[in-house]
Every structure is written in structure tokens, then in C-alpha cells.
Amino acid sequence: MNCQNIDKMHEFNDAELIIIGGARGVGKTTIAKEVFKQLSGSYVHPGDQFMKYFYGNLDIKETKIIEGMALQEVLNSPSPTVVDLHYKFYVKPHGWDDCFCDDSLTILAQNYNKIKLYLVELDAETLYQRRLSDPNKEKKKRKFDKNIIEEELKQNKEGFQRFVDFLSKITQVESKTIVNNDFKKSLEEMVGWHYS
């Protein structure tokens, strides 16, 4: 399965999609899981599919096939659906890859009449310090080079804008950037904006 051959999963209705993304280590997963708890819908982390197949011992290594499986998981999940992702991610040896291709974004837009996009951000120095102090840093595939961190932040900001521009041509989109210097305040800002 790939992103070119997924059928529309349900009728265009009041289903709501909430996408929370950003560079690795900015706190997007912690925030996304907390938002999911408050909305009683579903939580999808496309990176789980990527880690399972691309880095696992399974035969599927083609990123577009994995992308298709992640997209299918989003479409099959009850609304409101909270999706936790990188708007762009770094993959060796490929370099920077889009999280979802244009075909996948089109399918998402056709299946949700309301999409909220959040970019979780930090400045490069704070993100660098967070990565260094992470007790699980050995398990995570994160970079500690400040130039790469700056590039990750830049690429995610550009990827976020790509999502906003592309999806807003097809469906209703609201977007917001959250600077996650303080988790509690960031969560309150996100949840408050979501219900406004």
C-alpha cells in the first residue's frame, strides 16, 4: 500500500483532525498525548510505523509504503483524531523527507472538514540542552549537532507552512505556533485556542 492508492475512508463530515508537530525534543509528543486525553478521541503517532518498519527487522523499508500505512491508521481512527508527527524529519541516508506527500494531504483534506495544525517550537539552544539532559537520549535517534538542530527547526517550520498552504486550498484549516518554554502554559494555550 502507498499513498497513491488509499480510498477515502469515510464521508466528508464533522470529523476533526488535530495535527501537532515539530522537531524532535520540542515536547510535541508530551503535549499531543495530553491534548488527546482531554478530547476523548484517538491518538496516532505515524513515527511508530516508521520505527517499526524502517528501523525494525521487517521487510518494508520503502518510506512511501510506510507513509501509506500511517495514513491508513489516521483515517481509521475515531474523531477527534490527534496526530503527533514531524512536519519534516531527517532520515539517513535520504536527508530531509516530508512527513506526508501531497497525495496523502489531499486524502486527509477530503476526509476532514476541519483540520487544526500546531507547530511546537523552541529556540535551538534550549532544544540542544533538552536533548543533552534527556535520560533516554541513548535510545532516541536525535542529533546533538547544533547546526543540525537549527536545520531541524527550520525544516519543521517550512513543513508546517507547507501543510497550512496545501490543506487550506481544500478544506477549513486553522493554524497556530506554540513556543514550548513552559509545558503547562503551552498546553493551556493550545487547549484554550482549540476550544475558542
Tab-separated table of C-alpha atoms in Angstrom:
chain	number	residue	atom	x	y	z
A	1	MET	CA	0.000	0.000	0.000
A	2	ASN	CA	1.222	3.500	-0.714
A	3	CYS	CA	-0.180	6.987	-0.530
A	4	GLN	CA	-1.415	6.857	-4.120
A	5	ASN	CA	-3.936	4.039	-3.663
A	6	ILE	CA	-5.770	4.685	-0.411
A	7	ASP	CA	-9.505	5.128	-0.801
A	8	LYS	CA	-11.500	7.687	1.111
A	9	MET	CA	-12.362	6.042	4.428
A	10	HIS	CA	-15.494	7.932	5.468
A	11	GLU	CA	-17.833	10.604	4.230
A	12	PHE	CA	-16.916	14.267	4.409
A	13	ASN	CA	-18.487	15.226	7.742
A	14	ASP	CA	-17.760	16.905	11.039
A	15	ALA	CA	-14.715	14.733	11.719
A	16	GLU	CA	-11.915	16.772	13.240
A	17	LEU	CA	-8.189	16.269	12.748
A	18	ILE	CA	-5.644	17.894	15.064
A	19	ILE	CA	-2.026	17.715	13.903
A	20	ILE	CA	0.667	18.591	16.435
A	21	GLY	CA	4.180	18.617	15.037
A	22	GLY	CA	7.685	19.918	15.389
A	23	ALA	CA	11.321	18.931	15.621
A	24	ARG	CA	12.455	16.087	17.853
A	25	GLY	CA	12.622	17.064	21.506
A	26	VAL	CA	10.452	20.201	21.455
A	27	GLY	CA	7.790	18.482	23.587
A	28	LYS	CA	5.191	17.841	20.913
A	29	THR	CA	4.527	14.233	21.976
A	30	THR	CA	4.008	15.152	25.628
A	31	ILE	CA	1.612	17.927	24.600
A	32	ALA	CA	-0.159	15.774	21.979
A	33	LYS	CA	-0.823	12.983	24.483
A	34	GLU	CA	-2.202	15.475	26.988
A	35	VAL	CA	-4.485	17.066	24.353
A	36	PHE	CA	-5.683	13.576	23.371
A	37	LYS	CA	-6.591	12.790	26.997
A	38	GLN	CA	-8.737	15.925	27.180
A	39	LEU	CA	-10.575	15.365	23.883
A	40	SER	CA	-11.537	11.670	24.222
A	41	GLY	CA	-10.906	10.805	20.607
A	42	SER	CA	-7.849	8.963	19.315
A	43	TYR	CA	-4.077	9.445	19.217
A	44	VAL	CA	-1.905	8.476	16.255
A	45	HIS	CA	1.888	8.673	16.075
A	46	PRO	CA	2.950	7.975	12.447
A	47	GLY	CA	6.558	7.722	13.610
A	48	ASP	CA	5.679	4.430	15.317
A	49	GLN	CA	5.099	2.857	11.905
A	50	PHE	CA	8.345	4.304	10.656
A	51	MET	CA	10.321	2.996	13.647
A	52	LYS	CA	8.663	-0.417	13.400
A	53	TYR	CA	9.389	-0.965	9.729
A	54	PHE	CA	12.263	1.280	8.654
A	55	TYR	CA	14.448	0.603	11.686
A	56	GLY	CA	12.955	-2.776	12.602
A	57	ASN	CA	13.764	-6.233	11.300
A	58	LEU	CA	10.761	-6.273	8.947
A	59	ASP	CA	10.951	-6.348	5.176
A	60	ILE	CA	9.288	-2.990	4.440
A	61	LYS	CA	11.880	-0.228	4.053
A	62	GLU	CA	10.191	1.967	1.405
A	63	THR	CA	9.190	5.179	3.192
A	64	LYS	CA	6.156	5.828	0.949
A	65	ILE	CA	4.685	2.404	1.793
A	66	ILE	CA	5.177	3.138	5.482
A	67	GLU	CA	3.610	6.559	4.937
A	68	GLY	CA	0.573	4.850	3.406
A	69	MET	CA	0.188	2.613	6.446
A	70	ALA	CA	0.438	5.628	8.770
A	71	LEU	CA	-2.169	7.484	6.712
A	72	GLN	CA	-4.492	4.475	6.870
A	73	GLU	CA	-4.143	4.438	10.664
A	74	VAL	CA	-5.111	8.126	10.855
A	75	LEU	CA	-8.164	7.595	8.640
A	76	ASN	CA	-9.324	4.578	10.636
A	77	SER	CA	-9.098	6.374	13.992
A	78	PRO	CA	-12.154	7.859	15.756
A	79	SER	CA	-12.552	11.634	15.678
A	80	PRO	CA	-11.302	13.917	17.053
A	81	THR	CA	-8.003	12.468	15.927
A	82	VAL	CA	-4.780	13.852	17.406
A	83	VAL	CA	-1.779	13.168	15.150
A	84	ASP	CA	1.725	13.596	16.565
A	85	LEU	CA	4.361	13.996	13.855
A	86	HIS	CA	7.371	15.790	12.422
A	87	TYR	CA	6.393	18.124	9.604
A	88	LYS	CA	9.764	17.156	8.171
A	89	PHE	CA	12.182	14.592	9.518
A	90	TYR	CA	15.792	13.634	8.978
A	91	VAL	CA	16.359	10.153	7.584
A	92	LYS	CA	19.747	8.700	6.756
A	93	PRO	CA	20.832	8.421	4.006
A	94	HIS	CA	17.951	10.280	2.367
A	95	GLY	CA	18.269	13.616	4.129
A	96	TRP	CA	15.104	15.625	4.827
A	97	ASP	CA	11.775	13.974	3.970
A	98	ASP	CA	8.229	15.305	4.040
A	99	CYS	CA	6.069	13.593	6.614
A	100	PHE	CA	3.105	13.241	4.224
A	101	CYS	CA	3.244	13.647	0.444
A	102	ASP	CA	0.746	15.818	-1.467
A	103	ASP	CA	-1.444	12.783	-2.252
A	104	SER	CA	-1.674	11.948	1.455
A	105	LEU	CA	-2.504	15.539	2.371
A	106	THR	CA	-5.222	15.577	-0.293
A	107	ILE	CA	-6.760	12.423	1.184
A	108	LEU	CA	-6.673	13.957	4.668
A	109	ALA	CA	-8.336	17.141	3.419
A	110	GLN	CA	-11.049	15.105	1.689
A	111	ASN	CA	-11.830	13.225	4.897
A	112	TYR	CA	-11.894	16.063	7.430
A	113	ASN	CA	-13.829	19.284	7.131
A	114	LYS	CA	-11.836	20.827	9.966
A	115	ILE	CA	-8.083	20.479	10.444
A	116	LYS	CA	-6.135	22.250	13.183
A	117	LEU	CA	-2.381	22.472	12.760
A	118	TYR	CA	0.015	23.229	15.582
A	119	LEU	CA	3.740	23.800	15.324
A	120	VAL	CA	5.538	23.266	18.633
A	121	GLU	CA	8.782	25.234	18.699
A	122	LEU	CA	11.813	26.041	20.822
A	123	ASP	CA	14.936	28.041	20.202
A	124	ALA	CA	17.941	25.967	19.102
A	125	GLU	CA	19.955	26.390	22.321
A	126	THR	CA	17.071	25.307	24.576
A	127	LEU	CA	16.379	22.314	22.351
A	128	TYR	CA	20.047	21.357	22.396
A	129	GLN	CA	20.105	21.485	26.214
A	130	ARG	CA	16.894	19.433	26.423
A	131	ARG	CA	18.350	16.749	24.201
A	132	LEU	CA	21.533	16.595	26.270
A	133	SER	CA	19.603	16.266	29.537
A	134	ASP	CA	17.137	13.646	28.237
A	135	PRO	CA	17.658	10.463	30.327
A	136	ASN	CA	16.595	8.349	27.322
A	137	LYS	CA	18.881	10.093	24.837
A	138	GLU	CA	20.817	6.901	24.038
A	139	LYS	CA	17.654	5.170	22.752
A	140	LYS	CA	16.422	8.096	20.691
A	141	LYS	CA	17.746	8.830	17.232
A	142	ARG	CA	18.362	12.516	17.819
A	143	LYS	CA	21.187	14.725	16.694
A	144	PHE	CA	23.315	16.745	19.096
A	145	ASP	CA	24.962	18.922	16.481
A	146	LYS	CA	23.695	22.499	16.872
A	147	ASN	CA	23.744	23.082	13.122
A	148	ILE	CA	21.520	20.039	12.538
A	149	ILE	CA	19.196	21.154	15.350
A	150	GLU	CA	18.842	24.565	13.722
A	151	GLU	CA	18.161	22.847	10.407
A	152	GLU	CA	15.545	20.554	12.017
A	153	LEU	CA	13.740	23.575	13.451
A	154	LYS	CA	13.903	25.387	10.101
A	155	GLN	CA	12.705	22.344	8.144
A	156	ASN	CA	9.780	21.749	10.512
A	157	LYS	CA	8.716	25.384	10.252
A	158	GLU	CA	8.815	25.124	6.453
A	159	GLY	CA	6.974	21.788	6.561
A	160	PHE	CA	4.303	23.271	8.821
A	161	GLN	CA	3.771	26.133	6.376
A	162	ARG	CA	3.534	23.611	3.526
A	163	PHE	CA	0.760	21.746	5.407
A	164	VAL	CA	-1.098	25.023	6.049
A	165	ASP	CA	-0.817	26.243	2.456
A	166	PHE	CA	-1.688	22.914	0.843
A	167	LEU	CA	-4.574	21.849	3.093
A	168	SER	CA	-6.221	25.282	3.219
A	169	LYS	CA	-6.818	25.075	-0.553
A	170	ILE	CA	-9.099	22.065	0.026
A	171	THR	CA	-10.635	22.295	3.493
A	172	GLN	CA	-11.016	24.521	6.557
A	173	VAL	CA	-7.661	24.930	8.316
A	174	GLU	CA	-6.680	26.758	11.479
A	175	SER	CA	-3.018	27.015	12.438
A	176	LYS	CA	-1.013	28.158	15.439
A	177	THR	CA	2.605	28.119	16.606
A	178	ILE	CA	3.221	27.263	20.273
A	179	VAL	CA	6.610	28.094	21.823
A	180	ASN	CA	7.056	25.370	24.452
A	181	ASN	CA	9.278	27.063	27.036
A	182	ASP	CA	6.823	26.069	29.770
A	183	PHE	CA	4.786	22.886	29.323
A	184	LYS	CA	1.803	23.894	31.463
A	185	LYS	CA	1.442	27.297	29.780
A	186	SER	CA	1.890	25.763	26.318
A	187	LEU	CA	-0.785	23.156	26.998
A	188	GLU	CA	-3.182	25.783	28.360
A	189	GLU	CA	-2.560	27.956	25.288
A	190	MET	CA	-3.198	25.044	22.932
A	191	VAL	CA	-6.317	23.749	24.670
A	192	GLY	CA	-7.674	27.269	25.151
A	193	TRP	CA	-7.179	28.049	21.466
A	194	HIS	CA	-8.704	24.714	20.472
A	195	TYR	CA	-11.957	25.461	22.280
A	196	SER	CA	-12.140	29.144	21.299
